[in-house]
XYZ file of C-alpha atoms in Angstrom:
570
model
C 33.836 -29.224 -33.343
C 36.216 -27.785 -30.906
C 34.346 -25.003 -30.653
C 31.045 -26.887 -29.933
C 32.913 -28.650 -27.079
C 34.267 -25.215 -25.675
C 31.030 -23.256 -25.727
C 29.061 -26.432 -23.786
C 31.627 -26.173 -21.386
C 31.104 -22.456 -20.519
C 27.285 -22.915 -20.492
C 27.991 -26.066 -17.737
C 30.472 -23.574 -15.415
C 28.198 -20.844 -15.461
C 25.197 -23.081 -14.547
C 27.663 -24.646 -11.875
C 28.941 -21.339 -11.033
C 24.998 -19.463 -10.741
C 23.758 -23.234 -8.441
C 20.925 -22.951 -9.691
C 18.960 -25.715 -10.483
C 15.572 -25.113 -10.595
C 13.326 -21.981 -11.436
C 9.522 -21.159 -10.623
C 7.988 -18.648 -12.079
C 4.770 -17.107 -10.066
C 2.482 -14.511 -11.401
C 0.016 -13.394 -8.024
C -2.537 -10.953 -7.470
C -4.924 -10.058 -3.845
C -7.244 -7.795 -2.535
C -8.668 -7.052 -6.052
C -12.217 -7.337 -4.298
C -13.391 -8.198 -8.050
C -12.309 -5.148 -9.668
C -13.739 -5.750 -13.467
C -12.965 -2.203 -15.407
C -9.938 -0.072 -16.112
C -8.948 2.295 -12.915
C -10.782 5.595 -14.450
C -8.649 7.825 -12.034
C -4.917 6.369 -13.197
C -2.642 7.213 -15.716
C -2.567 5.267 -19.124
C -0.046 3.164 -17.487
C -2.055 1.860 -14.862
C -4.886 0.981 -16.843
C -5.944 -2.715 -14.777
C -9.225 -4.222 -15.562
C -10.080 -7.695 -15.579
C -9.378 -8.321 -19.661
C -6.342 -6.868 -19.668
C -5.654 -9.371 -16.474
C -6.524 -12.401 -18.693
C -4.739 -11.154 -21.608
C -1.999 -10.759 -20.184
C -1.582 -14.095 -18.002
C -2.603 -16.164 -21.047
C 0.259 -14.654 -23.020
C 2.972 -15.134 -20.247
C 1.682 -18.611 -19.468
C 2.775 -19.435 -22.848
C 6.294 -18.111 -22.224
C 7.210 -19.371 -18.927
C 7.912 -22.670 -17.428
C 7.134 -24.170 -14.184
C 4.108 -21.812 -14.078
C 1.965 -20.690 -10.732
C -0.847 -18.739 -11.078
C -2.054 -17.421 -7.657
C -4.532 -15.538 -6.053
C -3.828 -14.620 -2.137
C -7.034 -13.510 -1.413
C -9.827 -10.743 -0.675
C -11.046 -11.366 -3.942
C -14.856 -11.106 -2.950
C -16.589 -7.865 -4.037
C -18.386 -6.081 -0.891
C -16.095 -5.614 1.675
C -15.950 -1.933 3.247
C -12.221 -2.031 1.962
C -13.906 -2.441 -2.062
C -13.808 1.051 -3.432
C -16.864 -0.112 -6.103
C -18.884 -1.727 -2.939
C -22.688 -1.262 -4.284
C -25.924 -3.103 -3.324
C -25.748 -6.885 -2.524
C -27.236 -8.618 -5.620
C -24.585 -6.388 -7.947
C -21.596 -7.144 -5.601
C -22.408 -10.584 -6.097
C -22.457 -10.412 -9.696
C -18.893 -8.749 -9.713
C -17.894 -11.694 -7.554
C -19.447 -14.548 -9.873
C -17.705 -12.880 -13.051
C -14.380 -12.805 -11.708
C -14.104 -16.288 -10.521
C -15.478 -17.614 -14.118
C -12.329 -14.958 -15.186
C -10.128 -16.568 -12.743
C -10.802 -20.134 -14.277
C -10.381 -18.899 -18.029
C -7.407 -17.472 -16.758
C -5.820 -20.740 -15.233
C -5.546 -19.990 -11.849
C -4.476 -22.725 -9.199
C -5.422 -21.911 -5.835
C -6.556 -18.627 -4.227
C -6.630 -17.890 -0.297
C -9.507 -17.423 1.790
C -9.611 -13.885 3.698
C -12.536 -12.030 6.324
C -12.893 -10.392 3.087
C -14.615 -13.368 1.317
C -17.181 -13.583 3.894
C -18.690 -9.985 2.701
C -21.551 -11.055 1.106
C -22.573 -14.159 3.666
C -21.661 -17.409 4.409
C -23.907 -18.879 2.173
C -22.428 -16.675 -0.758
C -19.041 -18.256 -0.050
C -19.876 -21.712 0.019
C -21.238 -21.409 -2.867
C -19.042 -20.534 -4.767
C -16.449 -22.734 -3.078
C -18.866 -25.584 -4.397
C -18.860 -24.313 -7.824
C -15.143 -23.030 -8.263
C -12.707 -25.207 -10.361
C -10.389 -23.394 -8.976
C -9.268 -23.969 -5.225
C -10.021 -21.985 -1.950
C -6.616 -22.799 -0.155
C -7.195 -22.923 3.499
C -5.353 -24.771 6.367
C -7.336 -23.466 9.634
C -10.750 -23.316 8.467
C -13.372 -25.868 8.833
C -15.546 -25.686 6.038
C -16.475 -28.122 3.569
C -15.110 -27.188 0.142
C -11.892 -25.690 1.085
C -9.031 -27.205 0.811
C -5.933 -27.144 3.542
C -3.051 -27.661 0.719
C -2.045 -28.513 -3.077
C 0.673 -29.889 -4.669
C 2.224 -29.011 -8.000
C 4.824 -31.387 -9.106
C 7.720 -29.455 -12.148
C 10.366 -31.385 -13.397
C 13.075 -32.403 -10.484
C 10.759 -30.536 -7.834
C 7.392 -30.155 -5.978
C 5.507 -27.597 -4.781
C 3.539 -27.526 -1.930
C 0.640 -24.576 -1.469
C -1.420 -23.325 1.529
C -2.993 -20.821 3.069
C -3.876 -19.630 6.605
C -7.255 -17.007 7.490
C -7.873 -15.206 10.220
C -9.557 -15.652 13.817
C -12.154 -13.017 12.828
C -13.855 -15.139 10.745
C -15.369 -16.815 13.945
C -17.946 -13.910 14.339
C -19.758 -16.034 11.467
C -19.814 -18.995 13.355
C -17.567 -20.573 11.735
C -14.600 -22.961 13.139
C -11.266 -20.858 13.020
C -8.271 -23.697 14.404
C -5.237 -22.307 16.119
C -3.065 -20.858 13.144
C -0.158 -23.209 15.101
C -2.080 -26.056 14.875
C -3.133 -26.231 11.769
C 0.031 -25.201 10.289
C 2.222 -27.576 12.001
C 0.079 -30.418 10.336
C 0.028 -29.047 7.099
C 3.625 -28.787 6.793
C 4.264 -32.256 8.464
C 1.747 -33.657 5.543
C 3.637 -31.717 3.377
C 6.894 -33.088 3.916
C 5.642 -36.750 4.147
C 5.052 -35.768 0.494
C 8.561 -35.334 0.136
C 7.837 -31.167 -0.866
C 10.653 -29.305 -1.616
C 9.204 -25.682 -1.891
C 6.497 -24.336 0.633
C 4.338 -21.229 -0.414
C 2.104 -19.811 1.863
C -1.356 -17.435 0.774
C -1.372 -15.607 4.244
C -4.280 -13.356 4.990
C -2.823 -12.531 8.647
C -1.418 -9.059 9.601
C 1.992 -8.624 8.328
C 2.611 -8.704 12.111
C 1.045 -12.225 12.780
C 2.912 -13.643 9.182
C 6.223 -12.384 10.747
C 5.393 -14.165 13.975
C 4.954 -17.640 11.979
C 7.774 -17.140 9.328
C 10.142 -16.730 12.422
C 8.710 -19.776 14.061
C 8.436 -22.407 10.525
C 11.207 -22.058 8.879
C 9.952 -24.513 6.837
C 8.158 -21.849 4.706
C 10.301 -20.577 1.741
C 7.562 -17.718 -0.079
C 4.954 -16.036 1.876
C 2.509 -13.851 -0.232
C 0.450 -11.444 1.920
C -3.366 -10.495 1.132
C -3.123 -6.974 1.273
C -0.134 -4.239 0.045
C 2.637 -2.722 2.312
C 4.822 0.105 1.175
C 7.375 -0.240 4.182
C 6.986 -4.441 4.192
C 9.793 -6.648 4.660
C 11.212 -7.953 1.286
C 12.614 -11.114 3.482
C 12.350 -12.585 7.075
C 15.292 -14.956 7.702
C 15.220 -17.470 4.798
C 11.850 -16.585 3.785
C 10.539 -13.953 0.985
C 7.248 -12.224 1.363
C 5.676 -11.146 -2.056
C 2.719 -8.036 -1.314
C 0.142 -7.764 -4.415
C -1.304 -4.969 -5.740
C -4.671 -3.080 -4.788
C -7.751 -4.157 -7.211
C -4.961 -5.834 -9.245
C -4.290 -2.873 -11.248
C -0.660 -4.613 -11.472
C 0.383 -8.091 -11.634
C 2.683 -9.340 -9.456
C 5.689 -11.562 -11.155
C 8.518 -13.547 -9.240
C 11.090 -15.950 -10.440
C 12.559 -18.219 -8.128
C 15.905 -19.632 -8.653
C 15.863 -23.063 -5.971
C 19.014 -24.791 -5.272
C 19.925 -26.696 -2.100
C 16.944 -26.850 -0.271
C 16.402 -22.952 -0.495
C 15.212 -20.322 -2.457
C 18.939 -18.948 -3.817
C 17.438 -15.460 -5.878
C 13.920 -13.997 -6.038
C 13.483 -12.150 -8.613
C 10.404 -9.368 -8.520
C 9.047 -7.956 -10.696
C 5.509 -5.277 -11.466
C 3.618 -5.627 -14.801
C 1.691 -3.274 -15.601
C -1.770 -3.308 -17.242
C -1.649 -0.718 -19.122
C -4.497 0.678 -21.433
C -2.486 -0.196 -24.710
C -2.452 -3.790 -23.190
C -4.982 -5.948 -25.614
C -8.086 -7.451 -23.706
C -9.040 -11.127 -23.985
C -11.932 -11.579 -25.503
C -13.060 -14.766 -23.927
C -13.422 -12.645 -20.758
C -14.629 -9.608 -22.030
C -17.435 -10.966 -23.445
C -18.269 -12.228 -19.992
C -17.921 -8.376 -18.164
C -21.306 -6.329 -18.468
C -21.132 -3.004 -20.018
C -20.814 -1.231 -16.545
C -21.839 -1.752 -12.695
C -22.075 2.294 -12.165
C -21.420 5.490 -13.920
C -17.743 5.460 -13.241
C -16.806 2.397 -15.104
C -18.366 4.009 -18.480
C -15.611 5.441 -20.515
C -15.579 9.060 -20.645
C -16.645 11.394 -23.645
C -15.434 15.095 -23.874
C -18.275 17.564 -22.153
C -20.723 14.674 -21.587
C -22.135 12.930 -18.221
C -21.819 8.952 -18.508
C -24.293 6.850 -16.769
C -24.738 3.743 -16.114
C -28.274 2.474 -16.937
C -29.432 -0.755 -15.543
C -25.962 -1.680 -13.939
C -25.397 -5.393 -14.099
C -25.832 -7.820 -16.643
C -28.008 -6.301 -18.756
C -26.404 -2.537 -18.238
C -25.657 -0.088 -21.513
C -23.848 3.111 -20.748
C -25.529 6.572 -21.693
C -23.755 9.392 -22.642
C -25.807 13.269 -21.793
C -25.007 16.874 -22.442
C -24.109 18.700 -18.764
C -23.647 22.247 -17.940
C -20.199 22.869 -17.157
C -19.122 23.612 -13.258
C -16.486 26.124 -12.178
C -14.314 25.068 -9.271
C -11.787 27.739 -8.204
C -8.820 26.533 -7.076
C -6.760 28.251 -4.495
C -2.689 27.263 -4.548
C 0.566 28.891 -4.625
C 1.749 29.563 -8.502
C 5.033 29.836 -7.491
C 5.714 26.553 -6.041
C 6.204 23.849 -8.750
C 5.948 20.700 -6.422
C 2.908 21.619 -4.928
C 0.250 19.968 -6.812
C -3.469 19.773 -7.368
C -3.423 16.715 -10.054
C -4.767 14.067 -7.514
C -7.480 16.366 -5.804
C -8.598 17.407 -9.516
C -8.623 13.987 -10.904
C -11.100 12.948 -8.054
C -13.337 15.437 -8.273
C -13.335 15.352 -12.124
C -14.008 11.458 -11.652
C -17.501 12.801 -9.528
C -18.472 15.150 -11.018
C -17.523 15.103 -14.551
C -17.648 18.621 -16.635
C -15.514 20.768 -13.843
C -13.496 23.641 -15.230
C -10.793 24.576 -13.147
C -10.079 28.321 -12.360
C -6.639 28.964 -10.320
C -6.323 31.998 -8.026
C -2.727 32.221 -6.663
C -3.180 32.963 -2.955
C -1.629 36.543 -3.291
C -4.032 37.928 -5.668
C -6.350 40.049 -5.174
C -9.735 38.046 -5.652
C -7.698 35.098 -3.548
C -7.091 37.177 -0.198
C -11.122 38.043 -0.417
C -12.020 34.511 -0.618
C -9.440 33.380 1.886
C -10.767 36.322 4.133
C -14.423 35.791 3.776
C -14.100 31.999 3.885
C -11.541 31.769 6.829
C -9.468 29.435 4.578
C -6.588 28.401 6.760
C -4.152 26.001 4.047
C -3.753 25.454 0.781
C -4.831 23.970 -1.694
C -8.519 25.191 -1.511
C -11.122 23.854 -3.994
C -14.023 25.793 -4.013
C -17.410 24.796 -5.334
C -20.472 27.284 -5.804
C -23.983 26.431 -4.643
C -24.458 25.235 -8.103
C -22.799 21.736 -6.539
C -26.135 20.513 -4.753
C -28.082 20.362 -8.272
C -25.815 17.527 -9.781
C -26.994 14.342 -9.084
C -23.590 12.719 -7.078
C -23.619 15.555 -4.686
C -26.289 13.393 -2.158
C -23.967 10.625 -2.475
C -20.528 12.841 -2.112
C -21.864 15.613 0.068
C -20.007 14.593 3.721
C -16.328 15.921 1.628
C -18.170 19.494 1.513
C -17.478 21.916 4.031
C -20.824 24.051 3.815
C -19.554 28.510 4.526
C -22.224 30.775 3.180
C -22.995 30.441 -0.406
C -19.647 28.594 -1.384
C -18.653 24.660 -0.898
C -15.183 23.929 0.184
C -13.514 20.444 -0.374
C -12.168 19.105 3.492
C -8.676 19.127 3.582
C -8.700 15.131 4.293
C -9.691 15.295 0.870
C -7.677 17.751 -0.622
C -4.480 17.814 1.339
C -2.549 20.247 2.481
C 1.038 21.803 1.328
C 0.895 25.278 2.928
C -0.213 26.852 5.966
C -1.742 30.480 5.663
C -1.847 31.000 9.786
C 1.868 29.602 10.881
C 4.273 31.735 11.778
C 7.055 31.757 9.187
C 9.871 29.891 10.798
C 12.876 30.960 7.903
C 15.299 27.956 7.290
C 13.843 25.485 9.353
C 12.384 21.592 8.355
C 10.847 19.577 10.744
C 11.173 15.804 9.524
C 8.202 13.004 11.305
C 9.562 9.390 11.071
C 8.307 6.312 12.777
C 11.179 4.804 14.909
C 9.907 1.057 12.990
C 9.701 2.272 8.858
C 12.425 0.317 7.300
C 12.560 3.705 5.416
C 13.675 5.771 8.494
C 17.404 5.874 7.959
C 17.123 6.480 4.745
C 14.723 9.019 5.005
C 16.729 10.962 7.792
C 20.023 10.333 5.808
C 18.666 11.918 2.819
C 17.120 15.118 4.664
C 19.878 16.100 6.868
C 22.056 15.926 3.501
C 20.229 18.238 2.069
C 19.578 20.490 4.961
C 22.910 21.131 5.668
C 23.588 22.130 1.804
C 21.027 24.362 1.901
C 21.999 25.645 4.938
C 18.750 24.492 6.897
C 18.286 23.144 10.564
C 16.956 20.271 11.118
C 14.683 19.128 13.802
C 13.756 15.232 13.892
C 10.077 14.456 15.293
C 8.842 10.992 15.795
C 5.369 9.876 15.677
C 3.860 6.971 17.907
C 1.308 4.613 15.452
C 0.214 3.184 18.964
C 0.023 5.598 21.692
C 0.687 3.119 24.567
C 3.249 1.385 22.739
C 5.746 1.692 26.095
C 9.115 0.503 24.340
C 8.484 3.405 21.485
C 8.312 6.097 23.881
C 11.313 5.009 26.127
C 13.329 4.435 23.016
C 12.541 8.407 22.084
C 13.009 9.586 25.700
C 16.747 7.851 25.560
C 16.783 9.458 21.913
C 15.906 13.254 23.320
C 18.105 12.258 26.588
C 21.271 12.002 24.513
C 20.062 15.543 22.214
C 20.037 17.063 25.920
C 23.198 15.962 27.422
C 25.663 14.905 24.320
C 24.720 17.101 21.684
C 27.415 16.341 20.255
C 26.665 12.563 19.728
C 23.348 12.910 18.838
C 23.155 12.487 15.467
C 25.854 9.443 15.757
C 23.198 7.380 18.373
C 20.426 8.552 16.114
C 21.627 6.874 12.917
C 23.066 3.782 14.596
C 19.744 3.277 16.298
C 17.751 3.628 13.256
C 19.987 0.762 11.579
C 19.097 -1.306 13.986
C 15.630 -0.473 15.773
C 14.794 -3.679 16.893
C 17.967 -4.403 18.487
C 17.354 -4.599 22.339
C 20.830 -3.745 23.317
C 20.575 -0.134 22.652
C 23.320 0.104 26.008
C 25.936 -1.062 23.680
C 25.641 1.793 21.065
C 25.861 4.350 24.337
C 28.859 2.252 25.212
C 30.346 2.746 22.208
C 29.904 5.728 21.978
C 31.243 7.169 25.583
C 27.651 7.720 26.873
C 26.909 7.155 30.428
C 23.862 4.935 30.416
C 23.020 5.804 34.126
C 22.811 9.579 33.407
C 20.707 8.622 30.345
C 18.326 6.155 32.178
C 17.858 9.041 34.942
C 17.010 11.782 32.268
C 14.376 9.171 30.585
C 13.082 8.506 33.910
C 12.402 11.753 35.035
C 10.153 14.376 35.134
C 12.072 16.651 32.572
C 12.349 13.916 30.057
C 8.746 13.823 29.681
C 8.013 17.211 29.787
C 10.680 17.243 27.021
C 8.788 14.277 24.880
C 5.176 16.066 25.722
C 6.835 19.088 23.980
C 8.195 16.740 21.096
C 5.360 15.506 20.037
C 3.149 18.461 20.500
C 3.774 19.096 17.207
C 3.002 16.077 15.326
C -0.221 16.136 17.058
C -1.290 19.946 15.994
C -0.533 18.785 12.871
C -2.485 15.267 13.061
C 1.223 13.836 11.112
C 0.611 9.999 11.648
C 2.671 9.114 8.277
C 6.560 7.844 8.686
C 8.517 11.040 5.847
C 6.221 13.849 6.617
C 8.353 17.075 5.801
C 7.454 20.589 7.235
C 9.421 23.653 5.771
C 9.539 27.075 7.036
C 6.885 25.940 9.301
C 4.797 26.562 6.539
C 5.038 24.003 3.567
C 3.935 20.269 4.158
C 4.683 17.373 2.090
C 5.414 13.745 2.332
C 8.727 12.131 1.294
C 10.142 8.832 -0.087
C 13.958 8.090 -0.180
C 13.555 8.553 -3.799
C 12.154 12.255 -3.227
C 15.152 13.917 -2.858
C 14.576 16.344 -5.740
C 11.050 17.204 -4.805
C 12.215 18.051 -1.284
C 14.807 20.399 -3.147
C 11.805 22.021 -5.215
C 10.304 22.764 -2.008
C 13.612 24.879 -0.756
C 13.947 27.044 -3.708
């Protein structure tokens, strides 16, 4: 008995000690723009597909309590952003299956993006009509949609709304003043006595920041669309990001005590192709919608015959089609998978043949077809006879009696025409990627092991963003006149970006801000930032991690990637 008394006790401190009193449990996808079939392109672990959704929701729904199920939106088929974007009538059909999916699976609201508004007006309120499930929407003035919904859990409520975009107004439709509308959604809210606000925004991550920081009154924000670099939290407030054509479900425990959100707990599931499928809802997906979504079979063409409802999939006998591949066999981190993968996905029945770039047969080709990086995928004239190639033709570059993939297509990790720079890496970083320190951290570590230099290059996403470019002219301004403090300004600044007071860390640091401010300001200082960013331009770098080596090898880099970087040295 004494024993019974002694382990309550310890369960009642550690619930006293953890504070929390409440738990939600979300699962949320967006921007699945009615993805139905596995991703054909991924690796068994990323296997997505509408079934595998619904299995897998229906089983977890069983297993946790206090139990959203949300959609943020972009959930129409036909958007240009929809990778399986077809004719009108088909998109529609996608569309139509997924919401009957969505209400099998138990969903409770889903947010209202441009996106919906792909295939018409009409279209939309439709299906608003028809939905069981409801289009959240606070700013919009349509008839169907609703502004908020409440789900009341044991000891708490939950209040649920969404927010669209002004775009929408090209359709003539009434878009209110995101300010507005939300301060009267949350006032209604509250008069409901609410405890915990979500809201489905399909706003920039920009704009969402702007509103988080001004209602504080909103605890979970989940966005419409993915963002590597995105803020996990703004103040008080966590943003959730979902994942493209829902290959992954999104999970997230709350853990609510005193007025707040005390823990969020993320976490990916993956769909993976040894997930089950429900039947209910695979009995509702047609066979295929195109010749992609047909499974594949060893040395035969799938296609896709009557796409749509009443769709089978063929299976035919094809002639197989060399590509030669042009790399560097010596370099283990320079792959071709991705490139390969794609083209396979085409094409279907591609044999690869690999030249290394110093052979023989490989310095004719790169001669005769003035091939200027690496990787090179080269197609005969053979290509134009296969029936995708109309469809696929504008990633061909056309030279004599050979096809060459565009390197915006197949990437680039070497350049045959630089001039070997020995010992040298050139890192690109946006000034704004929460990633930046870590990035530059990470680099320099190993640069100086290796015994490397080091040159640090940043990139402008908006060319006449003024603040950016006098923030890098102060940046190259202390390189010029304190070397020796350079990389001390550089790394507190990076901490801190959006800090204003950027005197303070010269300050600190002995700088004189008037010689500084004079160097930005002048002539010299941007000659000096012209020269900077000459070379992100030549190289058309517009991604935060980009890493040249050697002035030769090109890769991008996550803080994760220290290894590969490594690779890349040796």
């Amino acid at each position: 008995m004494l024993k019974k008394i002694l382990f309550t006790l310890l369960i009642l401190f550690f619930n006293i000690g953890l504070g929390f009193s409440q738990e939600v449990n979300i699962i949320y996808t967006g921007a699945s723009f009615s993805a139905l079939y596995p991703c054909g392109h991924c690796s068994a672990k990323v296997g997505g597909g509408l079934a595998r959704r619904a299995y897998k929701i229906k089983e977890l729904s069983q297993k946790l309590k206090n139990l959203l199920v949300l959609d943020s939106g972009s959930l129409f088929a036909g958007s240009p952003l929809d990778e399986f974007r077809s004719e009108i009538p088909l998109d529609k059909q996608r569309t139509e299956i997924t919401l009957r999916a969505l209400e099998a699976m138990g969903y409770q609201a889903i947010g209202v993006s441009g996106d919906e508004f792909s295939l018409g007006l009409d279209f939309f309120k439709e299906k608003i009509r028809e939905s069981k499930v409801p289009f959240i929407s606070c700013n919009l003035n349509i008839k169907g949609l609703t502004p908020f919904l409440i789900k009341d859990f044991p000891s708490l409520k939950v209040g649920i709304t969404g927010i669209s975009p002004k775009n929408i107004e090209r359709l003539g439709v009434k878009v209110e003043d995101y300010n507005l509308s939300l301060e009267k959604v949350l006032n209604a809210l509250k008069s409901e006595d609410v405890d915990l606000i979500i809201l489905l925004s399909s706003l920039s991550l920009e704009e969402t920041e702007k509103i988080v920081e001004k209602f504080r009154d909103i605890d979970l924000v989940i966005l419409n669309r993915p963002h590597f670099e995105g803020p996990d939290k703004i103040e008080d407030t966590y943003i959730l990001y979902p994942y493209y054509q829902a290959k992954k479900l999104g999970k997230a425990k709350l853990y609510w005590d005193k007025d707040k959100i005390q823990k969020c707990e993320r976490k990916e599931i993956n769909l993976a192709l040894d997930v089950k499928e429900d039947g209910e809802v695979k009995k509702i997906i047609p066979a295929c919608f195109r010749d992609s979504d047909c499974s594949e079979k060893e040395g035969l063409v799938s296609i896709c015959e009557n796409p749509g409802k009443k769709s089978r999939c063929i299976y035919l006998e094809i002639e197989p089609l060399n590509l030669t591949v042009i790399t560097d066999s010596s370099c283990k981190a320079c792959s071709t998978d991705l490139t390969e993968k794609f083209l396979k996905k085409i094409f279907k029945a591609i044999t690869p043949v690999y030249l290394d770039y110093r052979s023989k047969e490989a310095k004719n080709l790169i001669e005769k077809l003035s091939i200027k990086t690496l990787p090179s995928f080269i197609f005969s004239e053979k290509i134009k006879e296969r029936k995708e190639f109309t469809q696929f033709k504008d990633i061909f570059e056309p030279k004599g009696d050979f096809y060459l993939v565009k390197t915006q297509f197949s990437g680039i990790f070497y350049y045959l025409d630089r001039v070997l720079v020995s010992k040298r890496i050139d890192l690109f970083l946006d000034f704004y990627s929460l990633r930046a320190l870590s990035l530059l951290e990470k680099v320099k570590k190993i640069a100086e092991e290796k015994g490397y230099s080091l040159g640090v290059h940043f990139i402008f996403k908006d060319k006449d963003d003024r603040y950016a470019q006098e923030e890098y002219l102060r940046i190259l301004a202390v390189k010029q006149l304190y070397p020796e403090k350079f990389w001390d300004y550089l790394t507190r600044r990076l901490s801190d970006i959006k800090n204003s007071f950027w005197n303070l860390v010269l300050e600190d640091l002995g700088i004189d801000i008037k010689k500084i401010s004079n160097f930005a300001l002048s002539k010299k200082g941007r000659k000096i930032l012209t020269k900077e960013t000459s070379l992100a331009k030549e190289l058309r770098v517009n991604t935060s991690g980009v890493v040249l080596i050697d002035n030769k090898k090109i890769f991008s880099l996550f803080p994760q990637q220290g290894e590969l970087l490594e690779e890349f040295l040796n």
